[in-house]
Each structure stands twice: as C-alpha cells, then as structure tokens.
PDB file of C-alpha atoms in Angstrom:
ATOM      1  CA  SER A1246     113.453 132.641 171.372  1.00 47.00           C
ATOM      2  CA  ILE A1247     114.372 130.374 168.505  1.00 49.00           C
ATOM      3  CA  GLY A1248     111.390 128.489 167.060  1.00 49.00           C
ATOM      4  CA  LYS A1249     111.149 124.948 165.686  1.00 54.00           C
ATOM      5  CA  GLN A1250     112.341 126.027 162.238  1.00 56.00           C
ATOM      6  CA  GLY A1251     115.564 127.476 163.716  1.00 60.00           C
ATOM      7  CA  THR A1252     114.312 131.007 163.107  1.00 66.00           C
ATOM      8  CA  ILE A1253     114.235 133.784 165.662  1.00 69.00           C
ATOM      9  CA  ASP A1254     110.838 135.060 166.721  1.00 76.00           C
ATOM     10  CA  PRO A1255     110.368 138.473 164.970  1.00 79.00           C
ATOM     11  CA  ALA A1256     109.296 140.156 168.243  1.00 80.00           C
ATOM     12  CA  ALA A1257     112.450 138.916 170.011  1.00 76.00           C
ATOM     13  CA  LEU A1258     114.586 140.100 167.089  1.00 72.00           C
ATOM     14  CA  ARG A1259     112.914 143.529 167.188  1.00 74.00           C
ATOM     15  CA  GLU A1260     113.582 143.801 170.933  1.00 72.00           C
ATOM     16  CA  MET A1261     117.259 142.877 170.436  1.00 68.00           C
ATOM     17  CA  GLU A1262     117.552 145.518 167.694  1.00 68.00           C
ATOM     18  CA  GLU A1263     115.925 148.133 169.967  1.00 65.00           C
ATOM     19  CA  THR A1264     118.348 147.271 172.770  1.00 63.00           C
ATOM     20  CA  ILE A1265     121.332 147.596 170.438  1.00 60.00           C
ATOM     21  CA  THR A1266     120.014 150.885 169.036  1.00 60.00           C
ATOM     22  CA  ILE A1267     119.514 152.326 172.508  1.00 55.00           C
ATOM     23  CA  TYR A1268     122.924 151.147 173.693  1.00 56.00           C
ATOM     24  CA  ASP A1269     124.508 152.725 170.602  1.00 59.00           C
ATOM     25  CA  ALA A1270     122.617 155.966 171.237  1.00 56.00           C
ATOM     26  CA  PHE A1271     123.882 156.244 174.814  1.00 55.00           C
ATOM     27  CA  VAL A1272     127.301 154.638 174.508  1.00 56.00           C
ATOM     28  CA  LYS A1273     129.163 157.896 173.942  1.00 76.00           C
ATOM     29  CA  THR A1274     129.421 159.370 177.466  1.00 89.00           C
ATOM     30  CA  GLY A1275     133.064 158.405 177.980  1.00 90.00           C
ATOM     31  CA  ASN A1276     132.288 156.278 181.052  1.00 92.00           C
ATOM     32  CA  GLN A1277     131.411 152.616 180.513  1.00 90.00           C
ATOM     33  CA  ALA A1278     129.523 152.131 183.795  1.00 91.00           C
ATOM     34  CA  LEU A1279     127.356 155.172 183.055  1.00 93.00           C
ATOM     35  CA  ASP A1280     126.820 153.999 179.465  1.00 90.00           C
ATOM     36  CA  ILE A1281     125.471 150.679 180.771  1.00 88.00           C
ATOM     37  CA  ILE A1282     123.056 152.258 183.273  1.00 91.00           C
ATOM     38  CA  LEU A1283     121.849 154.792 180.670  1.00 91.00           C
ATOM     39  CA  ALA A1284     121.280 152.041 178.104  1.00 87.00           C
ATOM     40  CA  GLU A1285     119.342 149.929 180.610  1.00 88.00           C
ATOM     41  CA  LYS A1286     117.176 152.798 181.864  1.00 92.00           C
ATOM     42  CA  GLY A1287     116.909 154.203 178.327  1.00 88.00           C
ATOM     43  CA  LEU A1288     115.281 151.014 177.072  1.00 85.00           C
ATOM     44  CA  TYR A1289     112.691 151.155 179.865  1.00 92.00           C
ATOM     45  CA  CYS A1290     112.074 154.845 179.138  1.00 93.00           C
ATOM     46  CA  GLN A1291     111.619 154.231 175.418  1.00 89.00           C
ATOM     47  CA  LYS A1292     109.032 151.532 176.117  1.00 91.00           C
ATOM     48  CA  ASN A1293     107.169 153.925 178.445  1.00 94.00           C
ATOM     49  CA  HIS A1294     107.385 156.972 176.148  1.00 94.00           C
ATOM     50  CA  ILE A1295     109.731 158.864 178.480  1.00 95.00           C
ATOM     51  CA  THR A1296     112.236 161.180 176.809  1.00 93.00           C
ATOM     52  CA  VAL A1297     115.695 161.269 178.394  1.00 92.00           C
ATOM     53  CA  SER A1298     117.895 164.104 177.206  1.00 91.00           C
ATOM     54  CA  CYS A1299     121.564 163.841 178.198  1.00 90.00           C
ATOM     55  CA  MET A1300     124.525 166.178 177.962  1.00 91.00           C
ATOM     56  CA  VAL A1301     127.129 164.118 179.775  1.00 91.00           C
ATOM     57  CA  ASP A1302     130.902 164.362 179.983  1.00 91.00           C
ATOM     58  CA  GLY A1303     131.373 160.880 181.432  1.00 91.00           C
ATOM     59  CA  GLU A1304     135.184 161.015 181.382  1.00 91.00           C
ATOM     60  CA  LYS A1305     135.040 163.391 184.343  1.00 92.00           C
ATOM     61  CA  LEU A1306     133.373 160.647 186.440  1.00 94.00           C
ATOM     62  CA  GLY A1307     136.491 158.449 186.471  1.00 92.00           C
ATOM     63  CA  PHE A1308     137.102 159.105 190.183  1.00 94.00           C
ATOM     64  CA  LEU A1309     133.823 157.356 191.119  1.00 95.00           C
ATOM     65  CA  SER A1310     133.876 153.562 191.440  1.00 96.00           C
ATOM     66  CA  ASP A1311     131.691 151.674 188.964  1.00 95.00           C
ATOM     67  CA  SER A1312     129.441 150.437 191.772  1.00 95.00           C
ATOM     68  CA  ASP A1313     128.960 154.018 193.021  1.00 96.00           C
ATOM     69  CA  ILE A1314     128.106 155.165 189.477  1.00 96.00           C
ATOM     70  CA  TYR A1315     125.529 152.347 189.139  1.00 95.00           C
ATOM     71  CA  SER A1316     123.999 153.213 192.501  1.00 95.00           C
ATOM     72  CA  LEU A1317     124.091 157.029 192.141  1.00 97.00           C
ATOM     73  CA  PHE A1318     122.767 157.261 188.598  1.00 96.00           C
ATOM     74  CA  GLY A1319     120.499 154.225 189.016  1.00 95.00           C
ATOM     75  CA  ASN A1320     118.734 155.835 191.984  1.00 93.00           C
ATOM     76  CA  LEU A1321     118.683 159.250 190.303  1.00 94.00           C
ATOM     77  CA  LEU A1322     117.061 157.851 187.148  1.00 95.00           C
ATOM     78  CA  ASP A1323     114.708 155.473 189.005  1.00 92.00           C
ATOM     79  CA  ASN A1324     113.384 158.367 191.100  1.00 90.00           C
ATOM     80  CA  ALA A1325     112.897 160.573 188.021  1.00 93.00           C
ATOM     81  CA  ILE A1326     111.217 157.743 186.078  1.00 94.00           C
ATOM     82  CA  GLN A1327     108.796 157.003 188.961  1.00 90.00           C
ATOM     83  CA  THR A1328     107.943 160.709 189.114  1.00 90.00           C
ATOM     84  CA  VAL A1329     107.188 161.182 185.398  1.00 94.00           C
ATOM     85  CA  ILE A1330     105.764 157.794 184.371  1.00 93.00           C
ATOM     86  CA  ASN A1331     102.156 158.687 185.221  1.00 91.00           C
ATOM     87  CA  LEU A1332     102.260 162.204 183.764  1.00 94.00           C
ATOM     88  CA  GLU A1333     100.768 163.092 180.377  1.00 95.00           C
ATOM     89  CA  PRO A1334     103.193 162.123 177.573  1.00 92.00           C
ATOM     90  CA  ASP A1335     104.547 165.625 176.847  1.00 93.00           C
ATOM     91  CA  LYS A1336     105.652 165.929 180.501  1.00 95.00           C
ATOM     92  CA  ARG A1337     107.498 162.595 180.538  1.00 96.00           C
ATOM     93  CA  VAL A1338     110.874 164.241 180.148  1.00 95.00           C
ATOM     94  CA  ILE A1339     114.063 163.710 182.163  1.00 95.00           C
ATOM     95  CA  GLY A1340     117.107 165.920 181.645  1.00 95.00           C
ATOM     96  CA  LEU A1341     120.580 164.887 182.799  1.00 95.00           C
ATOM     97  CA  THR A1342     123.687 167.054 182.601  1.00 95.00           C
ATOM     98  CA  VAL A1343     127.216 166.191 183.780  1.00 95.00           C
ATOM     99  CA  ARG A1344     129.898 168.815 183.180  1.00 94.00           C
ATOM    100  CA  SER A1345     132.875 170.425 184.807  1.00 92.00           C
ATOM    101  CA  GLU A1346     132.699 174.087 185.718  1.00 87.00           C
ATOM    102  CA  GLY A1347     136.064 175.376 186.879  1.00 86.00           C
ATOM    103  CA  ASP A1348     137.085 173.330 189.909  1.00 91.00           C
ATOM    104  CA  LEU A1349     133.672 171.655 190.285  1.00 94.00           C
ATOM    105  CA  LEU A1350     131.972 168.730 188.599  1.00 96.00           C
ATOM    106  CA  SER A1351     128.262 169.452 188.307  1.00 96.00           C
ATOM    107  CA  ILE A1352     125.585 166.759 187.955  1.00 97.00           C
ATOM    108  CA  ASN A1353     122.034 167.995 187.418  1.00 96.00           C
ATOM    109  CA  SER A1354     118.858 166.107 186.706  1.00 95.00           C
ATOM    110  CA  HIS A1355     115.463 167.689 186.269  1.00 95.00           C
ATOM    111  CA  ASN A1356     111.990 166.424 185.533  1.00 95.00           C
ATOM    112  CA  TYR A1357     108.361 167.441 185.812  1.00 93.00           C
ATOM    113  CA  TYR A1358     106.174 166.301 188.686  1.00 89.00           C
ATOM    114  CA  ALA A1359     102.485 166.437 189.530  1.00 86.00           C
ATOM    115  CA  GLY A1360     100.938 167.225 192.878  1.00 79.00           C
ATOM    116  CA  GLU A1361     103.225 168.202 195.712  1.00 73.00           C
ATOM    117  CA  ILE A1362     106.698 167.070 196.713  1.00 69.00           C
ATOM    118  CA  LYS A1363     107.171 167.407 200.456  1.00 72.00           C
ATOM    119  CA  MET A1364     110.628 168.422 201.634  1.00 64.00           C
ATOM    120  CA  GLU A1365     112.014 167.708 205.106  1.00 68.00           C
ATOM    121  CA  GLN A1366     115.437 169.072 206.078  1.00 65.00           C
ATOM    122  CA  GLY A1367     116.205 169.769 202.421  1.00 68.00           C
ATOM    123  CA  LEU A1368     115.347 166.215 201.302  1.00 67.00           C
ATOM    124  CA  PRO A1369     112.335 165.061 199.288  1.00 68.00           C
ATOM    125  CA  VAL A1370     110.025 162.831 201.300  1.00 67.00           C
ATOM    126  CA  THR A1371     108.760 159.653 199.658  1.00 59.00           C
ATOM    127  CA  ASP A1372     105.089 159.350 198.819  1.00 60.00           C
ATOM    128  CA  LYS A1373     105.412 155.577 198.536  1.00 56.00           C
ATOM    129  CA  GLU A1374     102.875 153.590 200.533  1.00 51.00           C
ATOM    130  CA  ASP A1375     105.550 151.410 202.114  1.00 45.00           C
ATOM    131  CA  ARG A1376     107.387 153.634 204.589  1.00 47.00           C
ATOM    132  CA  ARG A1377     110.023 150.961 205.343  1.00 43.00           C
ATOM    133  CA  TYR A1378     111.796 152.018 202.141  1.00 43.00           C
ATOM    134  CA  HIS A1379     111.325 155.697 202.948  1.00 48.00           C
ATOM    135  CA  GLY A1380     113.934 157.711 201.122  1.00 60.00           C
ATOM    136  CA  PHE A1381     116.423 154.829 200.860  1.00 65.00           C
ATOM    137  CA  GLY A1382     117.547 155.842 197.357  1.00 81.00           C
ATOM    138  CA  VAL A1383     118.043 159.452 198.407  1.00 84.00           C
ATOM    139  CA  LYS A1384     120.046 158.427 201.507  1.00 86.00           C
ATOM    140  CA  SER A1385     122.200 156.097 199.415  1.00 90.00           C
ATOM    141  CA  MET A1386     122.885 158.909 196.940  1.00 94.00           C
ATOM    142  CA  GLY A1387     123.776 161.247 199.810  1.00 92.00           C
ATOM    143  CA  ARG A1388     126.273 158.740 201.244  1.00 94.00           C
ATOM    144  CA  ILE A1389     127.995 158.304 197.882  1.00 96.00           C
ATOM    145  CA  VAL A1390     128.221 162.065 197.308  1.00 96.00           C
ATOM    146  CA  GLU A1391     129.648 162.640 200.816  1.00 95.00           C
ATOM    147  CA  LYS A1392     132.189 159.840 200.347  1.00 95.00           C
ATOM    148  CA  TYR A1393     133.785 161.870 197.524  1.00 95.00           C
ATOM    149  CA  GLY A1394     133.540 165.220 199.340  1.00 95.00           C
ATOM    150  CA  GLY A1395     130.582 166.477 197.321  1.00 96.00           C
ATOM    151  CA  THR A1396     127.259 168.115 198.083  1.00 96.00           C
ATOM    152  CA  ILE A1397     123.745 167.166 197.005  1.00 95.00           C
ATOM    153  CA  SER A1398     120.678 169.385 196.980  1.00 93.00           C
ATOM    154  CA  PHE A1399     117.088 169.160 195.826  1.00 90.00           C
ATOM    155  CA  ASP A1400     114.648 171.788 194.678  1.00 89.00           C
ATOM    156  CA  ALA A1401     110.988 171.377 193.734  1.00 86.00           C
ATOM    157  CA  ARG A1402     108.946 174.300 192.449  1.00 86.00           C
ATOM    158  CA  ASP A1403     106.603 175.172 189.591  1.00 89.00           C
ATOM    159  CA  HIS A1404     106.212 171.437 188.881  1.00 90.00           C
ATOM    160  CA  VAL A1405     109.911 170.992 188.043  1.00 93.00           C
ATOM    161  CA  PHE A1406     112.092 168.863 190.324  1.00 92.00           C
ATOM    162  CA  ASN A1407     115.851 169.570 190.286  1.00 93.00           C
ATOM    163  CA  LEU A1408     118.592 167.454 191.790  1.00 94.00           C
ATOM    164  CA  ASN A1409     122.054 169.039 191.930  1.00 96.00           C
ATOM    165  CA  ILE A1410     125.310 167.352 192.877  1.00 97.00           C
ATOM    166  CA  LEU A1411     128.680 169.113 193.055  1.00 97.00           C
ATOM    167  CA  PHE A1412     132.042 167.372 193.411  1.00 97.00           C
ATOM    168  CA  PRO A1413     135.334 169.218 193.952  1.00 95.00           C
ATOM    169  CA  LEU A1414     137.955 168.949 191.200  1.00 90.00           C
ATOM    170  CA  THR A1415     141.570 170.099 191.254  1.00 77.00           C
ATOM    171  CA  PRO A1416     142.541 172.955 188.897  1.00 68.00           C
ATOM    172  CA  GLY A1417     143.579 170.316 186.326  1.00 63.00           C
ATOM    173  CA  GLY A1418     140.013 168.948 186.269  1.00 65.00           C
ATOM    174  CA  GLU A1419     140.802 165.820 188.306  1.00 70.00           C
ATOM    175  CA  HIS A1420     139.165 164.781 191.568  1.00 74.00           C
ATOM    176  CA  PRO A1421     141.473 165.484 194.546  1.00 72.00           C
TER     177      PRO A1421
END
C-alpha cells in the first residue's frame, strides 16, 4: 500500500520481496503451472515455518493439463500442509519428488503426522469435522490420476504419511 508521501509501506515491500524470493526459489521445475502452485504454497509454508523439500523434474509433467496440475499438486500440498501445520516445528517437513524411472513417472510426497490416520479401502479417511467434504481432495486426485492411466496409493506408518502416484511413459520418456 502506497502511503500519503508516495512511499511503499515497508511491510508491504518486505512481503513483495519474500514472494519474489520464493517464486525464484521454486521457479526451476521445468513446468510453469507447477512452479506457480509451488510458489503459492511455498509462501504459505514459509510463513508457517513448514519446510518443503523438492526434487522435481517438471518437464516430465507436460502431458498433464495445467488445470490438472493445479488440482493434483494443490490438493497434495494442501493435505500435507494441514497434516503438519500443528506439529512441533522440526516435524513440519514436506518432501516432494517427481522423476521418471524407466517407463514410469513417479510422484511421491511424504510428511510426518501425529495421532492416527484411518485408512478405508486403501484411502485415507478425513478427520475433518465437516463430513460433507469428506475426502473430496483425495477423490479429485484419484480421478485425475485415472484419467491419465496412472495409479495412486497411500501409506501411513511410523508417523510418516506417503502418497505415491505412477504414470506410464513410453520408452522415450513421453506419456502414451
């Protein structure tokens, strides 16, 4: 916000600089849609002392539409953030890996959790009070993964939650 003297409020300037710094830090995945979602979520994570560690080959995600990337990674990160935000600071860690392995594209995210994560038919069950939104993000992710012929699985043990997605690639590393 620009004040009466035509100067920018120092707090607003600091926030703009933080946003630019975070965008610069994440902008190297090779996929613009993923860069945008990582920058947006990264800013929130920085403000809440959540560490996000990424090893992402974003160029391999070119077969996904931008809207599917926003939805898939947005839900993935939102779920992880909600799970770690109330943990002690050294457990507020989210790992994200996207890489090709032979004729598969592997997406993995992992984070700590407290308490118990209930699983039903291989899916995590929401502990949100409002059951109307029960598992909506997970179902949306599942639909996107299926649309591209992939598989999604979840694993929760020893206070580490893992989400794994596999998409088929052709021998040349492209999506069929």
